[in-house]
Amino acid sequence: MEFTIRAATLEDCKDISRMILELAEYEKVSDQVKIAQRDLEQDGFSKNPFFHGIIAEVPEHLKSKEGHTKVGYSLYFYTYSSWKGRAVYMEDLYVMPEFRGKGIGKALMSKVSQLGLAAGCTQLNFTVLDWNKSSLDFYLKQGCWDVTSDLGYHCMRCEGDALEHLAQGGL
Amino acid sequence: MANFNLRKAEPKDVPDILRLIKELAKYEEMEDQVILTEKDLLEDGFGDHPFYHCVVADVPAEQQCSLTGYSVIGFAMYYFTYDPWIGKLLYLEDFYVMKEYRGFGIGSEILKTLSDTAVKNRCSSMHFIVAESNKAFIDFYKRRGASDLSLQEGWRLFRIDKENLLKMSAEE
């Protein structure tokens, strides 16, 4: 299938927002999405962006049933390992269901890898939900390894009231 | 011993930061995994677009432990990340206080400072990784309201290292 991978622009935020919701629905948690198109515009396309995006686009004659030509995306940002230095974190990777199995997901991930390496990164990190068997299999085939399983690393979060309480010195 | 000072790290702190990174890695029995150098830390933390931020805890000269001779005795390394559902997050990469200086509230004060930084920067959440074998730390954080996303929601951290990254980036 014909497609191109390119850097996301401000104008892509509408489609990125649409696809974020589609991905959240796929992960069965769309009620948790609090970020809107304008937040993405501000957070990703101002002077100090908090993330970067890439888009997979198909030509007009291959557009989706609803008329979309932007059919996949990845959001990533740079992080730091205190052991190895610069790293890249792939926060989201998504291809619309009707465009899967055509190499678009792999191409998006390949692009993030290229960009990460160009920025001096030695690792690409991301999280996968344990029930997402098809994604788990896809990633393991690409040469990724499961850090949670192999090293026992658990992802922890402190948010909302707990974060506020901690900030006020509540122990 | 009660006097300590928490402050933003400066370029001159880089040798101490690396020393403390290695001490923490040694505690996790992973000292040989640290390949970062002082040059990397300087370039990556104090240039135009820093990859990380650091706070350090130091003690006045007269309170330097005669055993260690160091004044920088604790640190935390963090950076800002993004969740497209909830926005900005603060990610705590490393957090460590030298053994000789524990039990004086320095760790708690560092955590308080970081949480405050998260709130002031309108971050919804603070994220970090803990090894499941480190029960003491997991309990420490859970007591302060942290959730274990790996246990509760099935999050698995995946990684692809440089060799496979190169292979992947070369794929058409």
CSV table of C-alpha atoms in Angstrom, one decimal:
chain,number,residue,atom,x,y,z
A,1,MET,CA,0.0,0.0,0.0
A,2,GLU,CA,1.2,3.5,-0.8
A,3,PHE,CA,1.8,5.7,2.2
A,4,THR,CA,4.2,8.4,3.5
A,5,ILE,CA,5.6,9.1,6.9
A,6,ARG,CA,6.3,12.7,7.9
A,7,ALA,CA,6.6,15.0,10.9
A,8,ALA,CA,3.3,16.2,12.3
A,9,THR,CA,2.4,19.8,12.0
A,10,LEU,CA,-0.1,22.0,13.9
A,11,GLU,CA,-2.8,21.3,11.3
A,12,ASP,CA,-2.5,17.6,12.1
A,13,CYS,CA,-3.7,18.0,15.7
A,14,LYS,CA,-7.3,17.5,14.7
A,15,ASP,CA,-6.6,14.1,13.2
A,16,ILE,CA,-4.2,13.2,16.0
A,17,SER,CA,-6.9,14.0,18.5
A,18,ARG,CA,-9.4,11.9,16.6
A,19,MET,CA,-6.9,8.9,16.5
A,20,ILE,CA,-6.0,9.3,20.2
A,21,LEU,CA,-9.7,8.8,21.0
A,22,GLU,CA,-9.8,5.8,18.6
A,23,LEU,CA,-6.7,4.3,20.4
A,24,ALA,CA,-8.3,5.0,23.8
A,25,GLU,CA,-11.5,3.3,22.7
A,26,TYR,CA,-9.4,0.3,21.5
A,27,GLU,CA,-7.8,0.1,25.0
A,28,LYS,CA,-11.3,0.4,26.5
A,29,VAL,CA,-10.7,3.6,28.4
A,30,SER,CA,-11.9,6.5,26.2
A,31,ASP,CA,-13.5,8.2,29.2
A,32,GLN,CA,-10.0,8.9,30.6
A,33,VAL,CA,-9.0,11.2,27.7
A,34,LYS,CA,-9.0,14.7,29.1
A,35,ILE,CA,-6.7,16.3,26.4
A,36,ALA,CA,-8.4,18.2,23.5
A,37,GLN,CA,-7.1,19.3,20.1
A,38,ARG,CA,-6.1,22.8,21.5
A,39,ASP,CA,-4.0,21.2,24.3
A,40,LEU,CA,-2.1,19.1,21.7
A,41,GLU,CA,-1.5,22.3,19.7
A,42,GLN,CA,-0.1,24.1,22.7
A,43,ASP,CA,1.9,21.3,24.2
A,44,GLY,CA,3.4,19.9,21.0
A,45,PHE,CA,3.9,22.9,18.8
A,46,SER,CA,5.1,25.8,21.0
A,47,LYS,CA,8.7,26.9,21.6
A,48,ASN,CA,9.4,24.1,24.1
A,49,PRO,CA,7.3,21.2,23.0
A,50,PHE,CA,6.5,18.4,25.4
A,51,PHE,CA,6.2,15.8,22.7
A,52,HIS,CA,6.9,15.3,18.9
A,53,GLY,CA,4.6,13.6,16.4
A,54,ILE,CA,4.8,11.7,13.1
A,55,ILE,CA,1.9,11.0,10.8
A,56,ALA,CA,1.3,8.2,8.3
A,57,GLU,CA,-0.7,9.5,5.4
A,58,VAL,CA,-2.2,7.7,2.3
A,59,PRO,CA,-3.0,9.4,-1.0
A,60,GLU,CA,-6.6,10.6,-1.6
A,61,HIS,CA,-7.7,7.6,-3.7
A,62,LEU,CA,-6.9,5.3,-0.7
A,63,LYS,CA,-8.7,7.3,2.0
A,64,SER,CA,-10.7,5.6,4.7
A,65,LYS,CA,-14.4,4.9,4.7
A,66,GLU,CA,-15.0,8.3,6.5
A,67,GLY,CA,-12.7,10.1,4.1
A,68,HIS,CA,-9.5,10.3,6.3
A,69,THR,CA,-6.1,10.3,4.6
A,70,LYS,CA,-4.2,10.6,7.9
A,71,VAL,CA,-4.4,7.0,9.0
A,72,GLY,CA,-1.7,6.5,11.7
A,73,TYR,CA,0.5,8.4,14.1
A,74,SER,CA,3.2,8.1,16.7
A,75,LEU,CA,3.9,10.5,19.6
A,76,TYR,CA,7.3,10.4,21.2
A,77,PHE,CA,9.6,12.5,23.4
A,78,TYR,CA,13.2,12.4,24.7
A,79,THR,CA,14.0,11.0,28.1
A,80,TYR,CA,17.1,10.2,30.0
A,81,SER,CA,18.6,7.1,31.5
A,82,SER,CA,20.9,7.8,34.4
A,83,TRP,CA,22.9,4.7,33.3
A,84,LYS,CA,23.0,5.0,29.5
A,85,GLY,CA,22.1,8.7,28.7
A,86,ARG,CA,19.7,9.9,26.0
A,87,ALA,CA,16.7,7.8,25.3
A,88,VAL,CA,13.5,8.1,23.3
A,89,TYR,CA,10.1,7.2,24.6
A,90,MET,CA,7.4,6.2,22.2
A,91,GLU,CA,4.2,7.2,24.0
A,92,ASP,CA,1.6,6.2,21.3
A,93,LEU,CA,1.7,4.1,18.2
A,94,TYR,CA,-1.5,3.7,16.3
A,95,VAL,CA,-2.8,2.7,12.8
A,96,MET,CA,-6.5,2.8,12.0
A,97,PRO,CA,-7.8,-0.8,11.9
A,98,GLU,CA,-8.6,-0.8,8.1
A,99,PHE,CA,-5.0,0.1,7.4
A,100,ARG,CA,-3.3,-2.5,9.5
A,101,GLY,CA,-1.2,-5.3,8.2
A,102,LYS,CA,0.4,-3.2,5.5
A,103,GLY,CA,3.7,-2.2,7.2
A,104,ILE,CA,2.5,1.2,8.4
A,105,GLY,CA,3.0,0.5,12.1
A,106,LYS,CA,6.5,-0.8,11.4
A,107,ALA,CA,7.3,2.2,9.3
A,108,LEU,CA,6.2,4.6,12.0
A,109,MET,CA,8.3,2.8,14.6
A,110,SER,CA,11.2,2.7,12.2
A,111,LYS,CA,11.0,6.5,11.8
A,112,VAL,CA,10.9,7.0,15.6
A,113,SER,CA,14.0,4.8,15.8
A,114,GLN,CA,15.8,6.9,13.1
A,115,LEU,CA,14.9,10.1,14.8
A,116,GLY,CA,16.0,8.8,18.2
A,117,LEU,CA,19.4,7.5,16.9
A,118,ALA,CA,19.9,10.9,15.1
A,119,ALA,CA,19.4,12.6,18.5
A,120,GLY,CA,22.0,10.4,20.1
A,121,CYS,CA,19.7,8.0,21.9
A,122,THR,CA,20.7,4.4,22.7
A,123,GLN,CA,17.3,3.1,23.8
A,124,LEU,CA,13.7,3.3,22.7
A,125,ASN,CA,11.2,2.6,25.5
A,126,PHE,CA,7.4,2.3,25.6
A,127,THR,CA,4.7,0.5,27.6
A,128,VAL,CA,2.3,-2.1,26.4
A,129,LEU,CA,-0.8,-3.4,28.3
A,130,ASP,CA,-0.4,-7.1,29.2
A,131,TRP,CA,-3.7,-8.1,27.6
A,132,ASN,CA,-2.7,-6.6,24.2
A,133,LYS,CA,-1.4,-9.9,22.8
A,134,SER,CA,-1.2,-8.8,19.1
A,135,SER,CA,0.9,-5.7,20.1
A,136,LEU,CA,3.1,-7.7,22.5
A,137,ASP,CA,3.8,-10.2,19.7
A,138,PHE,CA,4.5,-7.4,17.1
A,139,TYR,CA,7.0,-5.7,19.4
A,140,LEU,CA,8.8,-8.9,20.5
A,141,LYS,CA,9.2,-9.7,16.7
A,142,GLN,CA,10.9,-6.3,16.3
A,143,GLY,CA,13.6,-7.2,18.8
A,144,CYS,CA,12.1,-5.5,21.8
A,145,TRP,CA,12.3,-7.0,25.3
A,146,ASP,CA,9.9,-6.9,28.2
A,147,VAL,CA,11.7,-5.0,31.0
A,148,THR,CA,8.8,-5.5,33.4
A,149,SER,CA,9.0,-9.3,33.0
A,150,ASP,CA,12.8,-9.6,32.7
A,151,LEU,CA,14.0,-7.1,35.4
A,152,GLY,CA,10.8,-6.9,37.5
A,153,TYR,CA,10.4,-3.1,36.9
A,154,HIS,CA,7.0,-1.8,37.9
A,155,CYS,CA,5.6,1.4,36.5
A,156,MET,CA,4.4,3.6,39.4
A,157,ARG,CA,2.2,6.7,39.4
A,158,CYS,CA,1.4,9.3,42.0
A,159,GLU,CA,-1.4,11.7,41.0
A,160,GLY,CA,-4.3,13.9,42.0
A,161,ASP,CA,-4.8,14.2,45.8
A,162,ALA,CA,-1.8,12.0,46.5
A,163,LEU,CA,0.5,14.3,44.5
A,164,GLU,CA,-0.9,17.4,46.1
A,165,HIS,CA,-0.6,15.9,49.6
A,166,LEU,CA,3.0,14.9,48.9
A,167,ALA,CA,3.8,18.5,47.6
A,168,GLN,CA,2.5,19.9,50.8
A,169,GLY,CA,4.9,17.7,52.8
A,170,GLY,CA,2.2,15.2,53.9
A,171,LEU,CA,3.9,12.0,54.6
B,1,MET,CA,22.7,16.3,62.0
B,2,ALA,CA,19.9,18.5,60.8
B,3,ASN,CA,21.3,21.1,58.4
B,4,PHE,CA,21.0,20.3,54.8
B,5,ASN,CA,20.2,22.3,51.7
B,6,LEU,CA,18.2,21.3,48.6
B,7,ARG,CA,19.0,23.2,45.4
B,8,LYS,CA,19.0,23.0,41.7
B,9,ALA,CA,22.1,21.2,40.4
B,10,GLU,CA,24.8,23.2,38.7
B,11,PRO,CA,27.5,22.1,36.2
B,12,LYS,CA,30.1,21.8,39.1
B,13,ASP,CA,27.8,19.1,40.7
B,14,VAL,CA,28.3,16.7,37.7
B,15,PRO,CA,31.1,14.6,39.3
B,16,ASP,CA,29.0,14.2,42.4
B,17,ILE,CA,25.9,13.3,40.4
B,18,LEU,CA,27.8,10.6,38.6
B,19,ARG,CA,29.2,9.3,41.8
B,20,LEU,CA,25.7,9.1,43.3
B,21,ILE,CA,24.3,7.5,40.2
B,22,LYS,CA,27.0,4.8,40.4
B,23,GLU,CA,26.3,4.3,44.2
B,24,LEU,CA,22.6,3.8,43.5
B,25,ALA,CA,23.4,1.4,40.6
B,26,LYS,CA,25.7,-0.6,43.0
B,27,TYR,CA,22.9,-0.8,45.5
B,28,GLU,CA,20.7,-2.3,42.7
B,29,GLU,CA,23.7,-4.6,41.8
B,30,MET,CA,23.9,-3.0,38.3
B,31,GLU,CA,27.0,-0.9,38.7
B,32,ASP,CA,28.5,-2.3,35.4
B,33,GLN,CA,25.5,-1.0,33.5
B,34,VAL,CA,26.4,2.6,34.1
B,35,ILE,CA,28.2,3.8,30.9
B,36,LEU,CA,27.3,7.5,31.3
B,37,THR,CA,30.2,9.9,31.7
B,38,GLU,CA,30.7,13.3,33.3
B,39,LYS,CA,30.9,14.7,29.7
B,40,ASP,CA,27.5,13.2,28.8
B,41,LEU,CA,25.9,14.6,32.0
B,42,LEU,CA,27.3,18.1,31.4
B,43,GLU,CA,26.3,18.2,27.8
B,44,ASP,CA,22.8,16.7,28.3
B,45,GLY,CA,21.9,18.5,31.5
B,46,PHE,CA,23.2,22.0,31.1
B,47,GLY,CA,23.0,22.8,27.4
B,48,ASP,CA,20.2,24.8,25.6
B,49,HIS,CA,17.7,21.9,25.6
B,50,PRO,CA,18.4,19.8,28.7
B,51,PHE,CA,17.4,16.2,28.6
B,52,TYR,CA,17.1,16.1,32.4
B,53,HIS,CA,16.9,18.2,35.5
B,54,CYS,CA,18.5,17.5,38.8
B,55,VAL,CA,18.2,18.6,42.4
B,56,VAL,CA,21.0,17.9,44.9
B,57,ALA,CA,21.1,17.8,48.7
B,58,ASP,CA,24.2,19.2,50.3
B,59,VAL,CA,25.4,19.6,53.8
B,60,PRO,CA,27.7,22.4,55.2
B,61,ALA,CA,31.4,21.7,55.2
B,62,GLU,CA,31.5,21.1,59.0
B,63,GLN,CA,28.9,18.4,58.7
B,64,GLN,CA,30.6,16.4,56.0
B,65,CYS,CA,31.0,12.9,57.2
B,66,SER,CA,34.7,12.3,58.0
B,67,LEU,CA,34.3,8.9,56.3
B,68,THR,CA,33.0,10.2,53.0
B,69,GLY,CA,34.3,13.8,52.8
B,70,TYR,CA,31.5,14.7,50.5
B,71,SER,CA,29.2,17.7,50.8
B,72,VAL,CA,26.7,16.6,48.0
B,73,ILE,CA,25.0,13.6,49.7
B,74,GLY,CA,21.7,13.1,47.8
B,75,PHE,CA,20.1,13.8,44.4
B,76,ALA,CA,17.1,13.3,42.2
B,77,MET,CA,17.0,13.3,38.5
B,78,TYR,CA,13.8,14.1,36.6
B,79,TYR,CA,12.3,15.3,33.3
B,80,PHE,CA,9.0,16.1,31.9
B,81,THR,CA,7.0,13.6,29.8
B,82,TYR,CA,3.6,13.6,28.1
B,83,ASP,CA,0.5,11.5,28.2
B,84,PRO,CA,-1.8,12.4,25.3
B,85,TRP,CA,-4.8,11.7,27.5
B,86,ILE,CA,-3.9,13.8,30.5
B,87,GLY,CA,-1.1,16.1,29.4
B,88,LYS,CA,2.2,16.9,31.1
B,89,LEU,CA,3.8,14.5,33.6
B,90,LEU,CA,6.9,14.6,35.7
B,91,TYR,CA,9.1,11.5,35.5
B,92,LEU,CA,11.4,10.7,38.4
B,93,GLU,CA,14.4,8.9,36.9
B,94,ASP,CA,16.6,8.5,40.0
B,95,PHE,CA,16.3,9.4,43.6
B,96,TYR,CA,19.0,8.6,46.2
B,97,VAL,CA,20.4,9.7,49.5
B,98,MET,CA,23.8,8.3,50.8
B,99,LYS,CA,23.4,5.7,53.4
B,100,GLU,CA,25.2,7.8,56.1
B,101,TYR,CA,22.6,10.6,55.7
B,102,ARG,CA,19.4,8.6,55.8
B,103,GLY,CA,16.8,8.9,58.5
B,104,PHE,CA,17.0,12.7,58.6
B,105,GLY,CA,14.1,13.5,56.3
B,106,ILE,CA,16.3,14.4,53.3
B,107,GLY,CA,14.6,11.9,51.0
B,108,SER,CA,11.1,13.0,52.1
B,109,GLU,CA,12.1,16.6,51.5
B,110,ILE,CA,13.4,15.8,48.0
B,111,LEU,CA,10.2,14.0,47.2
B,112,LYS,CA,8.2,17.0,48.5
B,113,THR,CA,10.2,19.4,46.3
B,114,LEU,CA,9.7,17.3,43.2
B,115,SER,CA,5.9,16.9,43.9
B,116,ASP,CA,5.8,20.7,44.3
B,117,THR,CA,7.6,21.1,41.0
B,118,ALA,CA,5.1,18.8,39.3
B,119,VAL,CA,2.2,20.7,40.7
B,120,LYS,CA,3.7,24.1,39.8
B,121,ASN,CA,4.3,23.0,36.2
B,122,ARG,CA,0.7,21.8,35.9
B,123,CYS,CA,1.7,18.1,35.7
B,124,SER,CA,-1.2,15.7,36.4
B,125,SER,CA,1.0,13.0,37.7
B,126,MET,CA,4.5,11.9,38.7
B,127,HIS,CA,5.7,8.6,37.2
B,128,PHE,CA,8.6,6.4,38.1
B,129,ILE,CA,9.9,2.8,38.0
B,130,VAL,CA,10.6,0.6,40.9
B,131,ALA,CA,12.1,-2.9,40.8
B,132,GLU,CA,9.6,-5.3,42.3
B,133,SER,CA,12.3,-6.8,44.5
B,134,ASN,CA,12.7,-3.5,46.2
B,135,LYS,CA,9.8,-4.0,48.6
B,136,ALA,CA,10.9,-1.2,50.9
B,137,PHE,CA,10.7,1.4,48.2
B,138,ILE,CA,7.4,0.1,46.8
B,139,ASP,CA,5.9,0.3,50.3
B,140,PHE,CA,7.4,3.8,50.8
B,141,TYR,CA,5.7,5.1,47.7
B,142,LYS,CA,2.4,3.2,48.2
B,143,ARG,CA,2.2,4.8,51.7
B,144,ARG,CA,2.4,8.2,50.0
B,145,GLY,CA,-0.5,7.3,47.6
B,146,ALA,CA,1.4,5.9,44.6
B,147,SER,CA,-0.3,3.2,42.5
B,148,ASP,CA,1.5,0.3,40.9
B,149,LEU,CA,0.3,0.4,37.3
B,150,SER,CA,2.1,-2.8,36.4
B,151,LEU,CA,0.1,-4.7,39.0
B,152,GLN,CA,-3.2,-2.8,38.8
B,153,GLU,CA,-3.5,-2.1,35.1
B,154,GLY,CA,-1.1,-4.5,33.5
B,155,TRP,CA,1.5,-2.0,32.2
B,156,ARG,CA,4.6,-3.6,30.9
B,157,LEU,CA,7.7,-1.5,30.1
B,158,PHE,CA,9.3,-2.6,26.9
B,159,ARG,CA,12.7,-1.6,25.5
B,160,ILE,CA,14.6,-1.9,22.3
B,161,ASP,CA,18.4,-1.4,22.6
B,162,LYS,CA,20.8,0.2,20.2
B,163,GLU,CA,21.6,-2.8,18.1
B,164,ASN,CA,18.0,-3.6,17.3
B,165,LEU,CA,17.2,0.1,17.1
B,166,LEU,CA,19.8,0.4,14.2
B,167,LYS,CA,18.2,-2.6,12.5
B,168,MET,CA,14.7,-1.2,12.9
B,169,SER,CA,15.7,2.3,11.6
B,170,ALA,CA,17.2,0.7,8.5
B,171,GLU,CA,14.0,-1.1,7.6
B,172,GLU,CA,12.0,0.4,4.6
